[in-house]
PDB file of C-alpha atoms in Angstrom:
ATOM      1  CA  UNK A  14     127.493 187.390 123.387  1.00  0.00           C
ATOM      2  CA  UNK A  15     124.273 187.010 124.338  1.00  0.00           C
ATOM      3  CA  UNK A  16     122.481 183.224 124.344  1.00  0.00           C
ATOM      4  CA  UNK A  17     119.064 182.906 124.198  1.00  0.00           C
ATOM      5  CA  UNK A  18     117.405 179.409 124.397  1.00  0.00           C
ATOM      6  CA  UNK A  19     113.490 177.815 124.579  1.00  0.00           C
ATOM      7  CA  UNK A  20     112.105 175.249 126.297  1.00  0.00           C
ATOM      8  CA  UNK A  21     108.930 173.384 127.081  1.00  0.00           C
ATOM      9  CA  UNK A  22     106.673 171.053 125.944  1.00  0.00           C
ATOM     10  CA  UNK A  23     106.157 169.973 122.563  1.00  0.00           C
ATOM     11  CA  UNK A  24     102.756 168.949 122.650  1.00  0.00           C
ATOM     12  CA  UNK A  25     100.005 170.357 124.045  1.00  0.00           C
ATOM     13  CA  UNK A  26      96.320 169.129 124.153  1.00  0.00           C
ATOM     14  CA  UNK A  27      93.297 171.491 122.462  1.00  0.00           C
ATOM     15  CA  UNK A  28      92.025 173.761 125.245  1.00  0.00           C
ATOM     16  CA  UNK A  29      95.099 173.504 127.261  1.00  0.00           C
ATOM     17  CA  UNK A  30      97.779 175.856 127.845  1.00  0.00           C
ATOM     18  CA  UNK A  31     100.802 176.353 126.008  1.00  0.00           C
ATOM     19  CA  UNK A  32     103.738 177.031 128.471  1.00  0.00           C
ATOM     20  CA  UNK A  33     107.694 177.848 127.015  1.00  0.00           C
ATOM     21  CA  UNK A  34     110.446 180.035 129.237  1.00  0.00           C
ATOM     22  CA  UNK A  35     113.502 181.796 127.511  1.00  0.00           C
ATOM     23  CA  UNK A  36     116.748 181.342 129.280  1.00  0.00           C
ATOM     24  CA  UNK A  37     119.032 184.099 129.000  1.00  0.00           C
ATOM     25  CA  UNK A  38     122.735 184.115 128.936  1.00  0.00           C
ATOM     26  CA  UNK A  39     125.771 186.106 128.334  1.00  0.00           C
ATOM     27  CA  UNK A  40     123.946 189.233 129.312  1.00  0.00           C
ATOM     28  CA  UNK A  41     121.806 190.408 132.232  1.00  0.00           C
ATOM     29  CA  UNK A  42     118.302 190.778 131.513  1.00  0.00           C
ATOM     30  CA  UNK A  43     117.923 193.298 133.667  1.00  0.00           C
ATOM     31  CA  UNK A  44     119.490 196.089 131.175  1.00  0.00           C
ATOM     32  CA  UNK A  45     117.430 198.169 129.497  1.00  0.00           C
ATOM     33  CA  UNK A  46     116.281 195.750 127.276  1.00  0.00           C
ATOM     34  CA  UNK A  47     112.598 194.502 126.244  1.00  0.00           C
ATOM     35  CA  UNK A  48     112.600 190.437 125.566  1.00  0.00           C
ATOM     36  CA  UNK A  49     109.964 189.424 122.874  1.00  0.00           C
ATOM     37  CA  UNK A  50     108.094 186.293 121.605  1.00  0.00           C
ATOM     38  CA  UNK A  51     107.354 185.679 118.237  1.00  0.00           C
ATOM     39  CA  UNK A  52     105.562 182.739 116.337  1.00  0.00           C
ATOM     40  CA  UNK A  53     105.914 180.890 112.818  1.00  0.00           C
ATOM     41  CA  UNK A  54     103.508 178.424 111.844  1.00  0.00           C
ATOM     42  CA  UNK A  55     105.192 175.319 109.776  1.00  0.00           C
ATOM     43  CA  UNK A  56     105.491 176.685 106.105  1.00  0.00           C
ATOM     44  CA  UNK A  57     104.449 179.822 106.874  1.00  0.00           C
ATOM     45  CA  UNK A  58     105.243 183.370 108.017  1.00  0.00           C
ATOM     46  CA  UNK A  59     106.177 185.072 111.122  1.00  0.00           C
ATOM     47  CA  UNK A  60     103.934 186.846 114.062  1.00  0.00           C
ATOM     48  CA  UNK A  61     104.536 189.049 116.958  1.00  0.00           C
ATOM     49  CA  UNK A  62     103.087 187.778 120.228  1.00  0.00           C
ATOM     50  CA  UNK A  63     104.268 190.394 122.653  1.00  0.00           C
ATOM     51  CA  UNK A  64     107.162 191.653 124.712  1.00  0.00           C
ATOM     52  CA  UNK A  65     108.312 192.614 128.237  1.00  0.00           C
ATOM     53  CA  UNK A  66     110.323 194.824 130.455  1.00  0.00           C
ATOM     54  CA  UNK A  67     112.670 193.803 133.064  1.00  0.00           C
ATOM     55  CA  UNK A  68     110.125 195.793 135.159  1.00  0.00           C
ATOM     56  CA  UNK A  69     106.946 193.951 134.533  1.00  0.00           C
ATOM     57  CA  UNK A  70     105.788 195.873 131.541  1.00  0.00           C
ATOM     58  CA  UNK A  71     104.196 194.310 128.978  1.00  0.00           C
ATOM     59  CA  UNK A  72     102.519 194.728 125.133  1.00  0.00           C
ATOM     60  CA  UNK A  73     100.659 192.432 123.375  1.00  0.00           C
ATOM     61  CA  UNK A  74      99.495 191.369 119.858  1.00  0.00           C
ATOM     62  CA  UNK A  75      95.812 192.238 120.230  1.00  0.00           C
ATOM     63  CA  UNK A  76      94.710 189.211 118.336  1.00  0.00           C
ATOM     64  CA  UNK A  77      96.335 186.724 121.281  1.00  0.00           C
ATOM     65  CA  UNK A  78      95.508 189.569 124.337  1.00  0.00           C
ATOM     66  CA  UNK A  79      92.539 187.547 125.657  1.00  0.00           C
ATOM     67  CA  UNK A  80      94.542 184.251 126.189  1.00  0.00           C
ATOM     68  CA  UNK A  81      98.742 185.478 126.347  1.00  0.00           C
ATOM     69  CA  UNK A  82     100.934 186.187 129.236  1.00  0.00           C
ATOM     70  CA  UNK A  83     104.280 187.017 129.629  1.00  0.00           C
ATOM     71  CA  UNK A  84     106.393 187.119 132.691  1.00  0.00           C
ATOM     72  CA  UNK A  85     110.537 187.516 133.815  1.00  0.00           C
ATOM     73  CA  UNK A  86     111.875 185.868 136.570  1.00  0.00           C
ATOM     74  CA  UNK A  87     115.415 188.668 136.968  1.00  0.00           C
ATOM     75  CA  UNK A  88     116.525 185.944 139.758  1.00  0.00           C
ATOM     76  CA  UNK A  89     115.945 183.178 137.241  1.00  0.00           C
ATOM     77  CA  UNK A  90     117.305 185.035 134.034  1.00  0.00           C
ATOM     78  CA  UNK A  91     114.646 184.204 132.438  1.00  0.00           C
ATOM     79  CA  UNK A  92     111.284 184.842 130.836  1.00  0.00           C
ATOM     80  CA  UNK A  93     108.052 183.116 130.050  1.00  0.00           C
ATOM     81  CA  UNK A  94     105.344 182.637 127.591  1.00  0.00           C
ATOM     82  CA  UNK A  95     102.105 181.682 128.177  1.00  0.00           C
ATOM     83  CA  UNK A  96      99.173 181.055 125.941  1.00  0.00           C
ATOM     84  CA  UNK A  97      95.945 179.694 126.594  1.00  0.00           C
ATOM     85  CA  UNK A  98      92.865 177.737 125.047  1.00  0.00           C
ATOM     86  CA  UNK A  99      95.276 176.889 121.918  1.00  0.00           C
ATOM     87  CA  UNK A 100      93.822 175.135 118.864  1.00  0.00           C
ATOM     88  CA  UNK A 101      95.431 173.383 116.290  1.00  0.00           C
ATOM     89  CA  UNK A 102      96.014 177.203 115.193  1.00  0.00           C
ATOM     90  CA  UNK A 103      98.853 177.619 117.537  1.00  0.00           C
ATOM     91  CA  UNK A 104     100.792 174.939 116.523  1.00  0.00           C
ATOM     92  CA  UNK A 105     103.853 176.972 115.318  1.00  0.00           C
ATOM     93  CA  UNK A 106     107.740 177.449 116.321  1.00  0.00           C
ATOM     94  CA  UNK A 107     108.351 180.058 118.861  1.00  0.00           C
ATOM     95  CA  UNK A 108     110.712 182.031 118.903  1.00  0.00           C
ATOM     96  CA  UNK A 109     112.244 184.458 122.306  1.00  0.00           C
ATOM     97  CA  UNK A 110     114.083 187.568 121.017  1.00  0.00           C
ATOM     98  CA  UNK A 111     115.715 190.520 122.371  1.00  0.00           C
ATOM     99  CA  UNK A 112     114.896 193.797 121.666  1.00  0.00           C
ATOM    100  CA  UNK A 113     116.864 196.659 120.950  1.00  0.00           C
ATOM    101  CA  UNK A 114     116.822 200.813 119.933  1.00  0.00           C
ATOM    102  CA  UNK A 115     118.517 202.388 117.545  1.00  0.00           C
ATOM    103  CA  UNK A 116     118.107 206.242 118.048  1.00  0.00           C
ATOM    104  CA  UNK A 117     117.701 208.223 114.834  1.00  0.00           C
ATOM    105  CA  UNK A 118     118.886 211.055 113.441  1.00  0.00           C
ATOM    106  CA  UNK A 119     115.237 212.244 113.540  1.00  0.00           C
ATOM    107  CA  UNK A 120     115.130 211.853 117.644  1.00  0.00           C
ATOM    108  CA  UNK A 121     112.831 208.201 116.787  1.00  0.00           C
ATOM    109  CA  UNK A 122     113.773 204.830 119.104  1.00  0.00           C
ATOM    110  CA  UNK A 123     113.175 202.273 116.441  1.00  0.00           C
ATOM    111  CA  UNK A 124     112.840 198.746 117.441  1.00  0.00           C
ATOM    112  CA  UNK A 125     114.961 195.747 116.255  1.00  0.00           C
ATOM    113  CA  UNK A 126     115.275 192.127 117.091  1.00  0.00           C
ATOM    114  CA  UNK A 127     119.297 191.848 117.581  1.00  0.00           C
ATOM    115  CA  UNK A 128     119.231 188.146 119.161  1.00  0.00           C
ATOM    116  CA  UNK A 129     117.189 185.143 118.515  1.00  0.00           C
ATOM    117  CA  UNK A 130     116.573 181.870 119.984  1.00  0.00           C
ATOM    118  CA  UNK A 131     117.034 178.567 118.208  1.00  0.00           C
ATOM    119  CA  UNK A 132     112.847 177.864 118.822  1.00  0.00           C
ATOM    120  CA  UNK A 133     110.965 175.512 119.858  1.00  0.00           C
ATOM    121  CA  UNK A 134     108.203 173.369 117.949  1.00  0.00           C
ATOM    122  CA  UNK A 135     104.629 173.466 119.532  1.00  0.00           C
ATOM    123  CA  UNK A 136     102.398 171.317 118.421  1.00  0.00           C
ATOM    124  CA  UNK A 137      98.631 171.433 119.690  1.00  0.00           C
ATOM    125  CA  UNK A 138      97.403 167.887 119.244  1.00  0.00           C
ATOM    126  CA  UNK A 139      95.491 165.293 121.139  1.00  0.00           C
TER     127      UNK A 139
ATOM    128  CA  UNK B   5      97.684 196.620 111.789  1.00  0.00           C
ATOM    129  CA  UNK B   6      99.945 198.193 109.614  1.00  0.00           C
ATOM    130  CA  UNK B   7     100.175 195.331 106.545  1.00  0.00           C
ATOM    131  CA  UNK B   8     103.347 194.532 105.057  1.00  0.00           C
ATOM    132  CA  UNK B   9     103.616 193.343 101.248  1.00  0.00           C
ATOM    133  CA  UNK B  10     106.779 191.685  99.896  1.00  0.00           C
ATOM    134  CA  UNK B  11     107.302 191.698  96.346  1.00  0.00           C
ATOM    135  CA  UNK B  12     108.093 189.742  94.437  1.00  0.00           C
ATOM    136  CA  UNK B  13     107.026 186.677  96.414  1.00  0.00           C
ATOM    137  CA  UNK B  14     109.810 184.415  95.017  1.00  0.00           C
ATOM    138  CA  UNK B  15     112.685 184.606  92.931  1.00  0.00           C
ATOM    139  CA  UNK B  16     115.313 182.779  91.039  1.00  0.00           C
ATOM    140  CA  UNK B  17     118.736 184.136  90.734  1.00  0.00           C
ATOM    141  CA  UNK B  18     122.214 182.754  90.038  1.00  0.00           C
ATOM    142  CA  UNK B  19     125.873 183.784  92.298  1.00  0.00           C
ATOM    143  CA  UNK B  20     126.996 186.641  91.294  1.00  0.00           C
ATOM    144  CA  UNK B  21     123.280 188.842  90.479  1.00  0.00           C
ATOM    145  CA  UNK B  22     122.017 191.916  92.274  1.00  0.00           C
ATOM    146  CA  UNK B  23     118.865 190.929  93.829  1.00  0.00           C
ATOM    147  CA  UNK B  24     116.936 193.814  94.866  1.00  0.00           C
ATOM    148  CA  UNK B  25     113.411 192.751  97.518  1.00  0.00           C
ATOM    149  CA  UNK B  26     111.003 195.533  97.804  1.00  0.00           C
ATOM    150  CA  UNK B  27     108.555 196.126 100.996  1.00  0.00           C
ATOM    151  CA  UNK B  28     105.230 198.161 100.978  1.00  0.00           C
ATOM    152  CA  UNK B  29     103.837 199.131 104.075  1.00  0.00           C
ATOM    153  CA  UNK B  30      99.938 200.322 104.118  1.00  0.00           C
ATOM    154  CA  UNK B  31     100.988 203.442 105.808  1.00  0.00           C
ATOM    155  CA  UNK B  32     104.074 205.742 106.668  1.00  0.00           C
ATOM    156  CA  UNK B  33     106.101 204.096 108.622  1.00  0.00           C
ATOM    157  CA  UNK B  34     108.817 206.887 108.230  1.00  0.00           C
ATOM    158  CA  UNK B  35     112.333 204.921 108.978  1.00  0.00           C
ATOM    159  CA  UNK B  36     110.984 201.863 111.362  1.00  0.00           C
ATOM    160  CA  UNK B  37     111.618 198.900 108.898  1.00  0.00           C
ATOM    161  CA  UNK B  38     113.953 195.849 109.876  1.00  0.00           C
ATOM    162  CA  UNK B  39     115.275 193.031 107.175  1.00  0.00           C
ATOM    163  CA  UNK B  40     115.864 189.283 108.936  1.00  0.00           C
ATOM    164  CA  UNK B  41     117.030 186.059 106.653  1.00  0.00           C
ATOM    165  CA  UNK B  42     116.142 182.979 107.440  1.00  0.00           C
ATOM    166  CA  UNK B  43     117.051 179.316 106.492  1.00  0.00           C
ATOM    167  CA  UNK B  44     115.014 176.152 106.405  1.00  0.00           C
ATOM    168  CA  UNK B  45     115.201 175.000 109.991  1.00  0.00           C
ATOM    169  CA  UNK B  46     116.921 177.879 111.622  1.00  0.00           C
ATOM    170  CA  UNK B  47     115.797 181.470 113.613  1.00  0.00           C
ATOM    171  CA  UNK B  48     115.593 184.774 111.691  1.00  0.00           C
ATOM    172  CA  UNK B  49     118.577 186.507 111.667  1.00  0.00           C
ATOM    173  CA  UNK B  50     118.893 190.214 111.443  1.00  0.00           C
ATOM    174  CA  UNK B  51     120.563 191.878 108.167  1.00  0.00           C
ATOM    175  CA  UNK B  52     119.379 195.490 108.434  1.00  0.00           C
ATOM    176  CA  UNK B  53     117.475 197.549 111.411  1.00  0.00           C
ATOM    177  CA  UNK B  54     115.792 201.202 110.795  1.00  0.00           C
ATOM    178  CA  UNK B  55     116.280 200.984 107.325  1.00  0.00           C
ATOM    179  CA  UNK B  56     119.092 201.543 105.913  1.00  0.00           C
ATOM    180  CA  UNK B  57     121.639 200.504 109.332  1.00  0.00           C
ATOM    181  CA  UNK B  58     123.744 197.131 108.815  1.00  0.00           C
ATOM    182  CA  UNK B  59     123.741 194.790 111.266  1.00  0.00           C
ATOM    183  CA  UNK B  60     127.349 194.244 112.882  1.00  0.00           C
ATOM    184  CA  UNK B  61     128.885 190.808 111.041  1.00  0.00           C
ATOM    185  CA  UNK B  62     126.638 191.007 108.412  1.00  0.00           C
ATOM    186  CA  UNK B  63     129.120 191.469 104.796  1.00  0.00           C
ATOM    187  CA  UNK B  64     128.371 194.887 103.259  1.00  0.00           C
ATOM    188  CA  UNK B  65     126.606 192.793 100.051  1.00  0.00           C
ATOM    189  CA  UNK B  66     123.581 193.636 101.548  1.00  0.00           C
ATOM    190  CA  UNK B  67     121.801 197.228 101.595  1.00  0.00           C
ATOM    191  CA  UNK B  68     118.968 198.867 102.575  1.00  0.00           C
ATOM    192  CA  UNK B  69     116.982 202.133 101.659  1.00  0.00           C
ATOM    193  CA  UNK B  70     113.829 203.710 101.650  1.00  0.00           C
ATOM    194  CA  UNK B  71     111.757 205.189 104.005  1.00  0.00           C
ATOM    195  CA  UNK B  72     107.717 206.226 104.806  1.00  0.00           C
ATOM    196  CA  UNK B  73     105.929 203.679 102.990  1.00  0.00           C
ATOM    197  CA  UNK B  74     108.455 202.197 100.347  1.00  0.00           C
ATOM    198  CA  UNK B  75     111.680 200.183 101.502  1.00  0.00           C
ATOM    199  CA  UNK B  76     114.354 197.841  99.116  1.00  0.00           C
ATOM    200  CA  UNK B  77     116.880 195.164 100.403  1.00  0.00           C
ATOM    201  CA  UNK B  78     119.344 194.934  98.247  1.00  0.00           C
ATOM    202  CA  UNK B  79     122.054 192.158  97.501  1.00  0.00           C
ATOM    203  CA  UNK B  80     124.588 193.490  95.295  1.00  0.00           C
ATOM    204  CA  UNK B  81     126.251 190.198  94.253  1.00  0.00           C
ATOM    205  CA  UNK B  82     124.145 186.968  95.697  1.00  0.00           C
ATOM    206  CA  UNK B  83     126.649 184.149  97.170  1.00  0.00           C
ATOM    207  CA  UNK B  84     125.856 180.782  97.451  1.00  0.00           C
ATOM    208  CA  UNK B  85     125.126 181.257 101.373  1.00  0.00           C
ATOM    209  CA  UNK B  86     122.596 183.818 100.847  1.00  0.00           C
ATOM    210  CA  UNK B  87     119.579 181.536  99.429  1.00  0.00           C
ATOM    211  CA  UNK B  88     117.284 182.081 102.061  1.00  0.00           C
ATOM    212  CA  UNK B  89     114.196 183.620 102.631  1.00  0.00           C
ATOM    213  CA  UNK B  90     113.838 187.019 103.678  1.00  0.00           C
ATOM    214  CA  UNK B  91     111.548 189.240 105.710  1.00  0.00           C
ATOM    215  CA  UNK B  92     110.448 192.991 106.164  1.00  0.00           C
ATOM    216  CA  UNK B  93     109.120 194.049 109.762  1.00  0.00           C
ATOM    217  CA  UNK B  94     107.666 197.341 110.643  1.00  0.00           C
ATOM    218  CA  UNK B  95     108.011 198.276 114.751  1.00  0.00           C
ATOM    219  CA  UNK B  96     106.067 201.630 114.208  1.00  0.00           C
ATOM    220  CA  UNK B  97     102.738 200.608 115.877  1.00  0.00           C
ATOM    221  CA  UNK B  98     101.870 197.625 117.913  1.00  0.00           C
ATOM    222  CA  UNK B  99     101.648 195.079 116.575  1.00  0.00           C
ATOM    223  CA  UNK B 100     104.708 195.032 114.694  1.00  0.00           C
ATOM    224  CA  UNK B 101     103.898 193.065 111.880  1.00  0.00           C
ATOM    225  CA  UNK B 102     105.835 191.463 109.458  1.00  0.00           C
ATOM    226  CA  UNK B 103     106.156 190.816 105.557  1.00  0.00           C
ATOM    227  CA  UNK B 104     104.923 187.549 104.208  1.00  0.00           C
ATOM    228  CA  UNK B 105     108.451 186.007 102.844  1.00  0.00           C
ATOM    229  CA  UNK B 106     110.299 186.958 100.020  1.00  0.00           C
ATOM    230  CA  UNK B 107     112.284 183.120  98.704  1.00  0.00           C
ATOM    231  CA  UNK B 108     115.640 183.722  97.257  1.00  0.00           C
ATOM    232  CA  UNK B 109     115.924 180.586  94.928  1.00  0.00           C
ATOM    233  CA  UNK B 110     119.085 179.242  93.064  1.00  0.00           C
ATOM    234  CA  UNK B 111     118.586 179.383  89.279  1.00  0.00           C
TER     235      UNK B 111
END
């Protein structure tokens, strides 16, 4: 079964840059898989950051482009978040996920988020 | 962005009702709508992907139809365990955006 779990720090100063990596385990992250990151601000709903490809590939939510990055370390299992300039804005849980297609009978791949991690609490504070 | 709206925004039901959530998306989104739960404290978990497709381990209580621009999740008879909140997401376009909550109270 595969594990997915978040780390990093839990507080990060205005203007600085929110870091978090997503271990992966119980599965290679190498298959053809994309690995997302998603957001929830305390008492509130849920947002779509991006995702990435065991290749590099990546999307992005348009309203974080400017400041997000995502990367995957294969040798590390692992992938990363990054997001900079936060404001109190960002303060949120995050969330790693792992993306998978289900293949219609219509010939569509439609996305779904199959495995979560337990997230993480950010808080941007001084 | 393709906005999602939940309806109703809350409810209160006792064991044993049908509960039935409804999701509007601003445009077609022909079959690309997902269903998570999720409890105070804890990560979404998925119920129903493209629709209509249950999630494997998740008890056949819960349904899904619908498809273009009109979706309902569907709890035939609530349990105690399934007071949560619960949340539509659309992957047709980028960014996949989600519903704002529908609350699954106990009345």
């Amino acid at each position: 079964q595969v594990q997915l779990q978040e780390s990093g720090p839990g507080l990060v100063k205005p203007s600085g840059t929110l870091s978090l990596t997503c271990a992966v385990s119980g599965g290679s992250i190498s298959n053809n898989n994309w690995w997302t990151w998603v957001r929830q601000p305390p008492g509130r709903g849920l947002e779509w950051i991006g995702e990435i490809y065991h290749s590099g590939s990546t999307n992005y939510n348009p309203s974080l482009k400017s400041r997000v990055t995502i990367s995957v370390d294969k040798s590390k299992i692992q992938f990363s978040l990054k997001l900079s300039s936060v404001t109190a804005a960002d303060t949120a849980v995050y969330y790693c996920a792992r993306v998978r297609y289900y293949y219609d009978s219509s010939g569509y791949y439609i996305p779904y988020f199959d495995y979560w991690g337990q997230g993480t609490l950010v808080t941007v504070s001084s | 962005d393709i906005q999602m709206t939940q309806s109703p925004f809350s409810l209160s039901a006792s064991v044993g009702d049908r509960v039935t959530i409804t999701c509007r998306a601003s445009q077609s989104i022909n079959s690309f709508l997902n269903w998570y739960q999720q409890k105070p404290g804890k990560a979404p978990k998925l119920l129903i992907y493209a629709a209509s497709s249950l999630q494997t381990g998740v008890p056949s209580r819960f349904s899904g139809s619908g498809s273009g621009t009109d979706f309902t999740l569907t709890i035939s008879s609530l349990r105690l365990e399934d007071f949560a909140t619960y949340y539509c997401q659309q992957t047709y376009s980028t960014p996949g955006t989600f519903g704002q909550g529908t609350k699954v109270e106990i009345k």
